[in-house]
Amino acid sequence: MVDLTKEMDFSVPPQVGSVIAGQAPVSTLHYHDDGVHLFAASEGDARLRLINCDSGNADRPAIKFEREGIRMAEPTHHDICVLYSGKGSKEQPPAQRNAVHYLSLHDNKILRNFSGHTGDITNVSMSPVDDMFLSSSRDNTVRLWSLEKAGCVAELHLPPTSGLDSAPYAVFDGSGLVFGVSTSLDDSSGDHAIHMYDARNYKGGPFSEMKVTRNSIEAALQGKGIASDVASNLSRVKWNSMTFNKSGDQILIGADRGVGLVVNGFSDGQVDHVLLAEGAAAQAETATFSGCFTPEDRTILSGNQDGTITCWDTKSGMMSCKLEGHPDRVGCVAANPKFAQIASSCSNTALWTW
């Protein structure tokens, strides 16, 4: 692999270097900080694959989670240990069923269970600087944990959003000094809020709140030439993910129906760009926008229903190129933090290099 000494230059598109076959669509795809290991979790067949990005092969057979399944996997600072969450067993109490598990892939052994959530876990986010991590859940709580002990360090209770099918999402920024929590506002307006917390002084409450209004999203959609009735419908879609860029000045929101929002991280909720996956207006409610920033913050990658990947310029919000290579919907994309490589997944996972 080529060292990431220069920006990923999409004026010369990368090519598929290797493909790792899978049986079911990948639900989460994350690089380890070392850039060598890639973790691909598939909810459909309850498998987790560890991919060696140097050799372009799976390091070992996929791990099968027969009983509890797996929905998502988040790398830790250890190269073969992950945090994961599954659907659990109906025979278990809710707190155990909705636990986060700390797993060593070396011997397929669970090192610790983190129990407390009573609803489905929507996201797990590892701090980039220490052994703390966040979990958010449909029980309208966000919990802060340490890998070193089982009990949660702190718990944040969010007001319920009556009548809205939504859930909070919590994620650390690239510095690990700040984390954000996104939530729907309980006024049936379609508005959302992003609360910003100091990771060292979270007990003091959020130091900033960004309100992203449905009207601002609708206006941004119409600015892209979307018809007013379609823009009105798309502006109400449910949020499903949140990611900070490395510098923290942009936040990428993934929503239903292939809608992506780029929010100004230093504003009161300004929508810089709206990114639409191919055929976004016609996509089913469950077709979530899947995207990520590249490490140098110049490009956003997003998967499409037709098996392509769109590369967006973060400053202009315009498409810079499109990559072709998958036979089915690209549900996950990831950018290597150390090397000039990206990854994308349908059922199979492709590694792209320059």
mmCIF file of C-alpha atoms in Angstrom:
data_model
loop_
_atom_site.group_PDB
_atom_site.id
_atom_site.type_symbol
_atom_site.label_atom_id
_atom_site.label_comp_id
_atom_site.label_asym_id
_atom_site.label_seq_id
_atom_site.Cartn_x
_atom_site.Cartn_y
_atom_site.Cartn_z
ATOM 1 C CA MET A 1 0.000 0.000 0.000
ATOM 2 C CA VAL A 2 1.066 3.557 -0.683
ATOM 3 C CA ASP A 3 1.661 5.794 2.350
ATOM 4 C CA LEU A 4 -0.873 8.590 2.730
ATOM 5 C CA THR A 5 1.799 11.262 2.257
ATOM 6 C CA LYS A 6 -0.380 13.024 -0.294
ATOM 7 C CA GLU A 7 -4.106 13.598 -0.593
ATOM 8 C CA MET A 8 -6.265 10.917 -2.116
ATOM 9 C CA ASP A 9 -6.398 12.354 -5.642
ATOM 10 C CA PHE A 10 -9.741 11.484 -7.213
ATOM 11 C CA SER A 11 -8.838 13.299 -10.454
ATOM 12 C CA VAL A 12 -7.085 9.965 -11.091
ATOM 13 C CA PRO A 13 -9.729 7.502 -9.821
ATOM 14 C CA PRO A 14 -8.560 4.486 -7.784
ATOM 15 C CA GLN A 15 -8.925 0.965 -9.112
ATOM 16 C CA VAL A 16 -10.184 -2.192 -7.392
ATOM 17 C CA GLY A 17 -7.155 -4.062 -6.104
ATOM 18 C CA SER A 18 -8.899 -6.988 -4.411
ATOM 19 C CA VAL A 19 -12.360 -8.284 -3.550
ATOM 20 C CA ILE A 20 -13.269 -10.254 -0.427
ATOM 21 C CA ALA A 21 -16.403 -12.327 -0.972
ATOM 22 C CA GLY A 22 -19.290 -12.302 1.492
ATOM 23 C CA GLN A 23 -22.691 -13.952 1.854
ATOM 24 C CA ALA A 24 -24.882 -11.040 3.016
ATOM 25 C CA PRO A 25 -24.811 -7.231 2.751
ATOM 26 C CA VAL A 26 -22.218 -5.620 5.015
ATOM 27 C CA SER A 27 -23.869 -3.483 7.711
ATOM 28 C CA THR A 28 -20.765 -1.729 9.132
ATOM 29 C CA LEU A 29 -17.279 -1.263 7.659
ATOM 30 C CA HIS A 30 -14.449 0.313 9.674
ATOM 31 C CA TYR A 31 -10.680 0.590 9.373
ATOM 32 C CA HIS A 32 -8.458 0.221 12.402
ATOM 33 C CA ASP A 33 -6.222 3.226 13.107
ATOM 34 C CA ASP A 34 -3.201 1.258 11.854
ATOM 35 C CA GLY A 35 -4.675 1.205 8.332
ATOM 36 C CA VAL A 36 -3.840 -2.482 7.968
ATOM 37 C CA HIS A 37 -6.953 -4.067 9.481
ATOM 38 C CA LEU A 38 -10.519 -3.631 8.225
ATOM 39 C CA PHE A 39 -13.587 -4.957 10.050
ATOM 40 C CA ALA A 40 -16.687 -5.885 8.034
ATOM 41 C CA ALA A 41 -19.812 -6.897 9.968
ATOM 42 C CA SER A 42 -22.847 -8.412 8.232
ATOM 43 C CA GLU A 43 -26.120 -8.471 10.147
ATOM 44 C CA GLY A 44 -27.816 -10.711 7.574
ATOM 45 C CA ASP A 45 -25.582 -13.741 8.143
ATOM 46 C CA ALA A 46 -24.308 -12.683 11.597
ATOM 47 C CA ARG A 47 -20.645 -12.723 10.567
ATOM 48 C CA LEU A 48 -17.618 -10.531 11.271
ATOM 49 C CA ARG A 49 -14.639 -10.537 8.894
ATOM 50 C CA LEU A 50 -11.154 -9.263 9.636
ATOM 51 C CA ILE A 51 -9.535 -8.133 6.384
ATOM 52 C CA ASN A 52 -5.810 -7.563 5.938
ATOM 53 C CA CYS A 53 -5.612 -4.451 3.758
ATOM 54 C CA ASP A 54 -1.970 -5.111 2.875
ATOM 55 C CA SER A 55 -2.497 -8.589 1.465
ATOM 56 C CA GLY A 56 -6.082 -7.936 0.328
ATOM 57 C CA ASN A 57 -7.372 -11.115 1.990
ATOM 58 C CA ALA A 58 -9.323 -12.114 5.073
ATOM 59 C CA ASP A 59 -6.769 -12.903 7.788
ATOM 60 C CA ARG A 60 -8.882 -15.725 9.187
ATOM 61 C CA PRO A 61 -12.307 -17.332 8.685
ATOM 62 C CA ALA A 62 -15.275 -15.113 9.466
ATOM 63 C CA ILE A 63 -16.596 -15.308 13.016
ATOM 64 C CA LYS A 64 -20.204 -16.485 13.227
ATOM 65 C CA PHE A 65 -22.402 -15.080 16.022
ATOM 66 C CA GLU A 66 -24.939 -17.863 16.226
ATOM 67 C CA ARG A 67 -26.977 -16.768 19.230
ATOM 68 C CA GLU A 68 -26.857 -12.991 19.540
ATOM 69 C CA GLY A 69 -26.054 -11.957 15.966
ATOM 70 C CA ILE A 70 -24.098 -8.823 15.106
ATOM 71 C CA ARG A 71 -25.375 -5.445 13.921
ATOM 72 C CA MET A 72 -22.271 -3.282 14.169
ATOM 73 C CA ALA A 73 -18.590 -3.499 15.037
ATOM 74 C CA GLU A 74 -16.307 -0.675 16.158
ATOM 75 C CA PRO A 75 -12.489 -1.050 16.246
ATOM 76 C CA THR A 76 -10.652 -0.336 19.492
ATOM 77 C CA HIS A 77 -7.007 0.697 19.870
ATOM 78 C CA HIS A 78 -5.985 -2.961 19.890
ATOM 79 C CA ASP A 79 -5.670 -4.174 16.305
ATOM 80 C CA ILE A 80 -7.663 -7.397 16.768
ATOM 81 C CA CYS A 81 -10.168 -6.340 19.437
ATOM 82 C CA VAL A 82 -13.541 -4.794 18.636
ATOM 83 C CA LEU A 83 -16.686 -3.574 20.316
ATOM 84 C CA TYR A 84 -19.815 -5.083 18.827
ATOM 85 C CA SER A 85 -23.553 -5.134 19.367
ATOM 86 C CA GLY A 86 -26.086 -7.659 18.147
ATOM 87 C CA LYS A 87 -29.797 -8.310 18.345
ATOM 88 C CA GLY A 88 -29.407 -10.444 21.478
ATOM 89 C CA SER A 89 -31.615 -13.325 22.523
ATOM 90 C CA LYS A 90 -35.296 -12.901 23.369
ATOM 91 C CA GLU A 91 -34.684 -15.057 26.425
ATOM 92 C CA GLN A 92 -32.349 -12.432 27.892
ATOM 93 C CA PRO A 93 -33.430 -9.426 29.981
ATOM 94 C CA PRO A 94 -33.430 -6.167 27.918
ATOM 95 C CA ALA A 95 -30.239 -4.843 29.558
ATOM 96 C CA GLN A 96 -28.329 -7.982 28.550
ATOM 97 C CA ARG A 97 -29.978 -8.252 25.149
ATOM 98 C CA ASN A 98 -28.885 -4.718 24.270
ATOM 99 C CA ALA A 99 -25.342 -4.977 25.590
ATOM 100 C CA VAL A 100 -22.085 -3.934 23.949
ATOM 101 C CA HIS A 101 -19.438 -6.672 23.889
ATOM 102 C CA TYR A 102 -15.660 -6.312 23.911
ATOM 103 C CA LEU A 103 -14.301 -9.119 21.739
ATOM 104 C CA SER A 104 -10.798 -10.439 21.071
ATOM 105 C CA LEU A 105 -10.573 -11.933 17.588
ATOM 106 C CA HIS A 106 -7.304 -13.627 18.531
ATOM 107 C CA ASP A 107 -9.109 -16.357 20.469
ATOM 108 C CA ASN A 108 -12.749 -15.365 19.813
ATOM 109 C CA LYS A 109 -13.209 -14.519 23.472
ATOM 110 C CA ILE A 110 -15.444 -11.847 24.992
ATOM 111 C CA LEU A 111 -13.281 -9.797 27.344
ATOM 112 C CA ARG A 112 -16.084 -7.739 28.874
ATOM 113 C CA ASN A 113 -19.820 -7.065 28.514
ATOM 114 C CA PHE A 114 -21.269 -3.580 28.876
ATOM 115 C CA SER A 115 -24.927 -3.841 29.921
ATOM 116 C CA GLY A 116 -27.443 -1.105 30.673
ATOM 117 C CA HIS A 117 -29.325 -0.068 27.545
ATOM 118 C CA THR A 118 -32.916 -1.302 27.330
ATOM 119 C CA GLY A 119 -33.434 -0.505 23.634
ATOM 120 C CA ASP A 120 -31.616 -1.330 20.405
ATOM 121 C CA ILE A 121 -28.166 0.251 20.214
ATOM 122 C CA THR A 122 -27.913 2.700 17.316
ATOM 123 C CA ASN A 123 -24.195 3.485 17.412
ATOM 124 C CA VAL A 124 -20.909 2.791 19.182
ATOM 125 C CA SER A 125 -18.086 5.332 18.956
ATOM 126 C CA MET A 126 -14.550 4.755 20.249
ATOM 127 C CA SER A 127 -12.550 7.716 21.523
ATOM 128 C CA PRO A 128 -9.498 8.300 19.298
ATOM 129 C CA VAL A 129 -7.303 9.228 22.284
ATOM 130 C CA ASP A 130 -8.103 6.820 25.144
ATOM 131 C CA ASP A 131 -10.134 3.755 26.166
ATOM 132 C CA MET A 132 -13.453 5.584 26.557
ATOM 133 C CA PHE A 133 -16.356 4.912 24.181
ATOM 134 C CA LEU A 134 -19.909 6.093 23.636
ATOM 135 C CA SER A 135 -23.063 4.097 22.957
ATOM 136 C CA SER A 136 -26.457 5.456 21.959
ATOM 137 C CA SER A 137 -29.758 3.617 22.007
ATOM 138 C CA ARG A 138 -33.430 3.698 21.132
ATOM 139 C CA ASP A 139 -34.101 3.885 24.872
ATOM 140 C CA ASN A 140 -33.204 7.602 24.423
ATOM 141 C CA THR A 141 -30.000 7.397 26.413
ATOM 142 C CA VAL A 142 -26.344 7.919 25.600
ATOM 143 C CA ARG A 143 -23.786 6.176 27.792
ATOM 144 C CA LEU A 144 -20.087 6.788 28.267
ATOM 145 C CA TRP A 145 -17.968 3.738 29.120
ATOM 146 C CA SER A 146 -14.373 2.719 29.771
ATOM 147 C CA LEU A 147 -12.956 -0.517 28.386
ATOM 148 C CA GLU A 148 -11.345 -1.043 31.784
ATOM 149 C CA LYS A 149 -14.580 -1.558 33.738
ATOM 150 C CA ALA A 150 -18.062 -2.919 33.097
ATOM 151 C CA GLY A 151 -20.233 -0.170 34.584
ATOM 152 C CA CYS A 152 -20.925 2.985 32.596
ATOM 153 C CA VAL A 153 -19.022 6.129 33.544
ATOM 154 C CA ALA A 154 -21.893 8.479 32.729
ATOM 155 C CA GLU A 155 -25.442 8.350 31.348
ATOM 156 C CA LEU A 156 -27.266 11.031 29.432
ATOM 157 C CA HIS A 157 -31.076 10.880 29.346
ATOM 158 C CA LEU A 158 -32.692 12.556 26.364
ATOM 159 C CA PRO A 159 -36.352 13.573 26.193
ATOM 160 C CA PRO A 160 -38.546 11.088 24.318
ATOM 161 C CA THR A 161 -39.639 12.113 20.836
ATOM 162 C CA SER A 162 -43.291 11.129 20.941
ATOM 163 C CA GLY A 163 -44.707 10.004 17.635
ATOM 164 C CA LEU A 164 -41.330 10.131 15.889
ATOM 165 C CA ASP A 165 -39.453 7.006 14.802
ATOM 166 C CA SER A 166 -36.046 8.364 15.754
ATOM 167 C CA ALA A 167 -33.147 7.657 18.058
ATOM 168 C CA PRO A 168 -30.126 9.604 19.301
ATOM 169 C CA TYR A 169 -26.672 9.174 17.777
ATOM 170 C CA ALA A 170 -23.506 9.944 19.711
ATOM 171 C CA VAL A 171 -20.028 10.154 18.206
ATOM 172 C CA PHE A 172 -16.588 11.495 19.126
ATOM 173 C CA ASP A 173 -14.903 14.057 16.907
ATOM 174 C CA GLY A 174 -11.412 13.481 15.517
ATOM 175 C CA SER A 175 -9.662 15.076 18.494
ATOM 176 C CA GLY A 176 -11.458 12.998 21.119
ATOM 177 C CA LEU A 177 -11.984 16.193 23.117
ATOM 178 C CA VAL A 178 -15.558 16.712 21.920
ATOM 179 C CA PHE A 179 -18.503 14.456 21.223
ATOM 180 C CA GLY A 180 -21.775 15.258 19.525
ATOM 181 C CA VAL A 181 -25.263 13.894 20.127
ATOM 182 C CA SER A 182 -27.925 14.247 17.450
ATOM 183 C CA THR A 183 -31.608 13.971 18.281
ATOM 184 C CA SER A 184 -34.999 14.829 16.802
ATOM 185 C CA LEU A 185 -36.846 17.694 18.427
ATOM 186 C CA ASP A 186 -40.178 16.742 19.936
ATOM 187 C CA ASP A 187 -42.349 19.167 18.013
ATOM 188 C CA SER A 188 -43.254 17.125 14.905
ATOM 189 C CA SER A 189 -41.590 19.800 12.788
ATOM 190 C CA GLY A 190 -38.870 17.568 11.401
ATOM 191 C CA ASP A 191 -36.204 19.722 13.065
ATOM 192 C CA HIS A 192 -33.101 18.171 14.637
ATOM 193 C CA ALA A 193 -30.532 19.284 17.175
ATOM 194 C CA ILE A 194 -26.839 18.441 17.497
ATOM 195 C CA HIS A 195 -25.590 18.914 21.061
ATOM 196 C CA MET A 196 -21.832 19.358 21.516
ATOM 197 C CA TYR A 197 -20.171 18.169 24.739
ATOM 198 C CA ASP A 198 -16.713 18.616 26.213
ATOM 199 C CA ALA A 199 -15.528 15.026 26.712
ATOM 200 C CA ARG A 200 -13.616 16.109 29.851
ATOM 201 C CA ASN A 201 -16.493 18.113 31.350
ATOM 202 C CA TYR A 202 -19.643 16.403 30.066
ATOM 203 C CA LYS A 203 -21.395 16.797 33.422
ATOM 204 C CA GLY A 204 -21.687 20.520 32.707
ATOM 205 C CA GLY A 205 -24.072 19.783 29.825
ATOM 206 C CA PRO A 206 -23.615 20.736 26.168
ATOM 207 C CA PHE A 207 -21.455 23.768 25.470
ATOM 208 C CA SER A 208 -23.174 24.311 22.118
ATOM 209 C CA GLU A 209 -26.398 23.334 20.386
ATOM 210 C CA MET A 210 -26.931 23.414 16.640
ATOM 211 C CA LYS A 211 -30.516 23.390 15.442
ATOM 212 C CA VAL A 212 -30.863 21.985 11.935
ATOM 213 C CA THR A 213 -34.323 22.952 10.746
ATOM 214 C CA ARG A 214 -36.425 21.157 8.182
ATOM 215 C CA ASN A 215 -36.851 24.486 6.374
ATOM 216 C CA SER A 216 -33.085 24.867 5.945
ATOM 217 C CA ILE A 217 -32.828 21.326 4.555
ATOM 218 C CA GLU A 218 -35.733 21.943 2.197
ATOM 219 C CA ALA A 219 -34.166 25.197 0.981
ATOM 220 C CA ALA A 220 -30.845 23.431 0.331
ATOM 221 C CA LEU A 221 -32.658 20.721 -1.642
ATOM 222 C CA GLN A 222 -34.498 23.270 -3.745
ATOM 223 C CA GLY A 223 -31.151 24.977 -4.346
ATOM 224 C CA LYS A 224 -30.056 21.758 -6.064
ATOM 225 C CA GLY A 225 -33.015 21.978 -8.419
ATOM 226 C CA ILE A 226 -35.254 19.511 -6.570
ATOM 227 C CA ALA A 227 -38.966 20.144 -7.065
ATOM 228 C CA SER A 228 -40.642 21.745 -4.051
ATOM 229 C CA ASP A 229 -42.956 18.799 -3.275
ATOM 230 C CA VAL A 230 -40.093 16.293 -3.470
ATOM 231 C CA ALA A 231 -37.842 18.598 -1.427
ATOM 232 C CA SER A 232 -40.547 18.875 1.230
ATOM 233 C CA ASN A 233 -40.758 15.078 1.559
ATOM 234 C CA LEU A 234 -36.991 14.528 1.568
ATOM 235 C CA SER A 235 -36.442 17.213 4.217
ATOM 236 C CA ARG A 236 -38.443 15.129 6.720
ATOM 237 C CA VAL A 237 -36.425 11.917 6.457
ATOM 238 C CA LYS A 238 -35.094 10.192 9.555
ATOM 239 C CA TRP A 239 -31.441 10.655 10.510
ATOM 240 C CA ASN A 240 -29.427 7.443 10.890
ATOM 241 C CA SER A 241 -25.758 8.372 11.294
ATOM 242 C CA MET A 242 -23.376 11.216 12.134
ATOM 243 C CA THR A 243 -19.654 11.676 11.416
ATOM 244 C CA PHE A 244 -17.191 14.506 12.043
ATOM 245 C CA ASN A 245 -14.453 15.315 9.578
ATOM 246 C CA LYS A 246 -10.893 15.373 10.887
ATOM 247 C CA SER A 247 -10.756 19.134 11.436
ATOM 248 C CA GLY A 248 -14.214 19.252 13.013
ATOM 249 C CA ASP A 249 -15.550 22.001 10.760
ATOM 250 C CA GLN A 250 -18.018 19.734 8.941
ATOM 251 C CA ILE A 251 -20.468 17.089 10.153
ATOM 252 C CA LEU A 252 -21.889 14.478 7.789
ATOM 253 C CA ILE A 253 -25.426 13.271 8.509
ATOM 254 C CA GLY A 254 -26.742 10.111 6.846
ATOM 255 C CA ALA A 255 -30.519 9.914 6.493
ATOM 256 C CA ASP A 256 -33.174 7.702 4.929
ATOM 257 C CA ARG A 257 -33.928 7.693 1.194
ATOM 258 C CA GLY A 258 -30.312 8.351 0.280
ATOM 259 C CA VAL A 259 -30.143 11.874 1.725
ATOM 260 C CA GLY A 260 -26.837 13.143 3.105
ATOM 261 C CA LEU A 261 -26.379 16.487 4.860
ATOM 262 C CA VAL A 262 -23.120 18.369 5.372
ATOM 263 C CA VAL A 263 -23.599 20.633 8.405
ATOM 264 C CA ASN A 264 -21.171 23.436 9.243
ATOM 265 C CA GLY A 265 -19.491 22.330 12.479
ATOM 266 C CA PHE A 266 -18.800 25.904 13.607
ATOM 267 C CA SER A 267 -22.284 27.286 13.023
ATOM 268 C CA ASP A 268 -25.675 27.230 14.715
ATOM 269 C CA GLY A 269 -26.944 24.555 12.325
ATOM 270 C CA GLN A 270 -26.151 25.792 8.830
ATOM 271 C CA VAL A 271 -26.542 23.172 6.089
ATOM 272 C CA ASP A 272 -23.562 23.627 3.758
ATOM 273 C CA HIS A 273 -24.534 20.936 1.250
ATOM 274 C CA VAL A 274 -27.144 18.299 0.530
ATOM 275 C CA LEU A 275 -25.785 15.138 -1.076
ATOM 276 C CA LEU A 276 -28.180 12.781 -2.808
ATOM 277 C CA ALA A 277 -27.487 9.154 -3.606
ATOM 278 C CA GLU A 278 -28.487 8.003 -7.082
ATOM 279 C CA GLY A 279 -32.287 7.866 -7.301
ATOM 280 C CA ALA A 280 -32.696 9.341 -3.810
ATOM 281 C CA ALA A 281 -36.218 10.638 -4.394
ATOM 282 C CA ALA A 282 -37.440 7.170 -5.344
ATOM 283 C CA GLN A 283 -35.529 5.137 -2.778
ATOM 284 C CA ALA A 284 -37.271 3.180 -0.039
ATOM 285 C CA GLU A 285 -37.362 4.625 3.471
ATOM 286 C CA THR A 286 -34.737 2.105 4.601
ATOM 287 C CA ALA A 287 -32.161 3.034 1.925
ATOM 288 C CA THR A 288 -29.897 5.033 4.231
ATOM 289 C CA PHE A 289 -27.240 7.397 2.894
ATOM 290 C CA SER A 290 -23.899 5.715 3.592
ATOM 291 C CA GLY A 291 -20.930 8.074 3.495
ATOM 292 C CA CYS A 292 -17.579 9.031 5.009
ATOM 293 C CA PHE A 293 -14.927 11.737 4.832
ATOM 294 C CA THR A 294 -11.459 10.993 3.479
ATOM 295 C CA PRO A 295 -8.617 11.687 5.971
ATOM 296 C CA GLU A 296 -7.554 14.997 4.412
ATOM 297 C CA ASP A 297 -11.173 16.326 4.511
ATOM 298 C CA ARG A 298 -11.327 17.095 0.785
ATOM 299 C CA THR A 299 -13.719 14.348 -0.348
ATOM 300 C CA ILE A 300 -16.863 12.582 0.847
ATOM 301 C CA LEU A 301 -17.521 9.060 -0.419
ATOM 302 C CA SER A 302 -21.053 7.690 -0.631
ATOM 303 C CA GLY A 303 -22.568 4.447 -1.861
ATOM 304 C CA ASN A 304 -25.405 4.170 -4.370
ATOM 305 C CA GLN A 305 -28.241 1.779 -5.095
ATOM 306 C CA ASP A 306 -26.816 0.974 -8.553
ATOM 307 C CA GLY A 307 -23.499 -0.312 -7.183
ATOM 308 C CA THR A 308 -21.511 2.876 -7.800
ATOM 309 C CA ILE A 309 -19.673 5.186 -5.395
ATOM 310 C CA THR A 310 -19.981 8.951 -5.670
ATOM 311 C CA CYS A 311 -16.999 11.134 -4.711
ATOM 312 C CA TRP A 312 -18.072 14.626 -3.572
ATOM 313 C CA ASP A 313 -15.939 17.724 -3.132
ATOM 314 C CA THR A 314 -16.424 18.901 0.467
ATOM 315 C CA LYS A 315 -16.024 22.597 -0.371
ATOM 316 C CA SER A 316 -18.423 22.823 -3.291
ATOM 317 C CA GLY A 317 -20.693 19.856 -2.594
ATOM 318 C CA MET A 318 -20.332 18.882 -6.256
ATOM 319 C CA MET A 319 -19.565 15.410 -7.578
ATOM 320 C CA SER A 320 -15.911 15.038 -8.563
ATOM 321 C CA CYS A 321 -16.119 11.506 -9.953
ATOM 322 C CA LYS A 322 -17.991 8.225 -9.773
ATOM 323 C CA LEU A 323 -16.499 4.776 -9.221
ATOM 324 C CA GLU A 324 -17.987 1.597 -10.700
ATOM 325 C CA GLY A 325 -17.320 -1.928 -9.512
ATOM 326 C CA HIS A 326 -20.143 -3.442 -7.430
ATOM 327 C CA PRO A 327 -23.042 -5.553 -8.748
ATOM 328 C CA ASP A 328 -25.449 -4.455 -5.987
ATOM 329 C CA ARG A 329 -26.181 -1.549 -3.642
ATOM 330 C CA VAL A 330 -23.107 -0.167 -1.905
ATOM 331 C CA GLY A 331 -24.249 0.001 1.702
ATOM 332 C CA CYS A 332 -20.911 0.856 3.356
ATOM 333 C CA VAL A 333 -17.838 2.898 2.458
ATOM 334 C CA ALA A 334 -14.667 3.663 4.428
ATOM 335 C CA ALA A 335 -11.418 5.579 3.891
ATOM 336 C CA ASN A 336 -8.084 4.247 5.104
ATOM 337 C CA PRO A 337 -6.601 6.596 7.751
ATOM 338 C CA LYS A 338 -2.940 5.721 6.955
ATOM 339 C CA PHE A 339 -2.680 4.615 3.337
ATOM 340 C CA ALA A 340 -4.027 5.667 -0.054
ATOM 341 C CA GLN A 341 -6.864 3.154 -0.057
ATOM 342 C CA ILE A 342 -10.645 3.122 0.288
ATOM 343 C CA ALA A 343 -13.055 0.258 0.919
ATOM 344 C CA SER A 344 -16.644 -0.335 -0.135
ATOM 345 C CA SER A 345 -19.128 -3.126 0.434
ATOM 346 C CA CYS A 346 -22.281 -4.662 -0.941
ATOM 347 C CA SER A 347 -22.169 -8.346 0.053
ATOM 348 C CA ASN A 348 -18.583 -8.369 -1.145
ATOM 349 C CA THR A 349 -15.944 -5.912 0.078
ATOM 350 C CA ALA A 350 -13.712 -4.161 -2.442
ATOM 351 C CA LEU A 351 -10.358 -2.514 -1.675
ATOM 352 C CA TRP A 352 -9.509 0.402 -3.994
ATOM 353 C CA THR A 353 -5.967 1.699 -4.461
ATOM 354 C CA TRP A 354 -4.140 4.279 -6.558
#
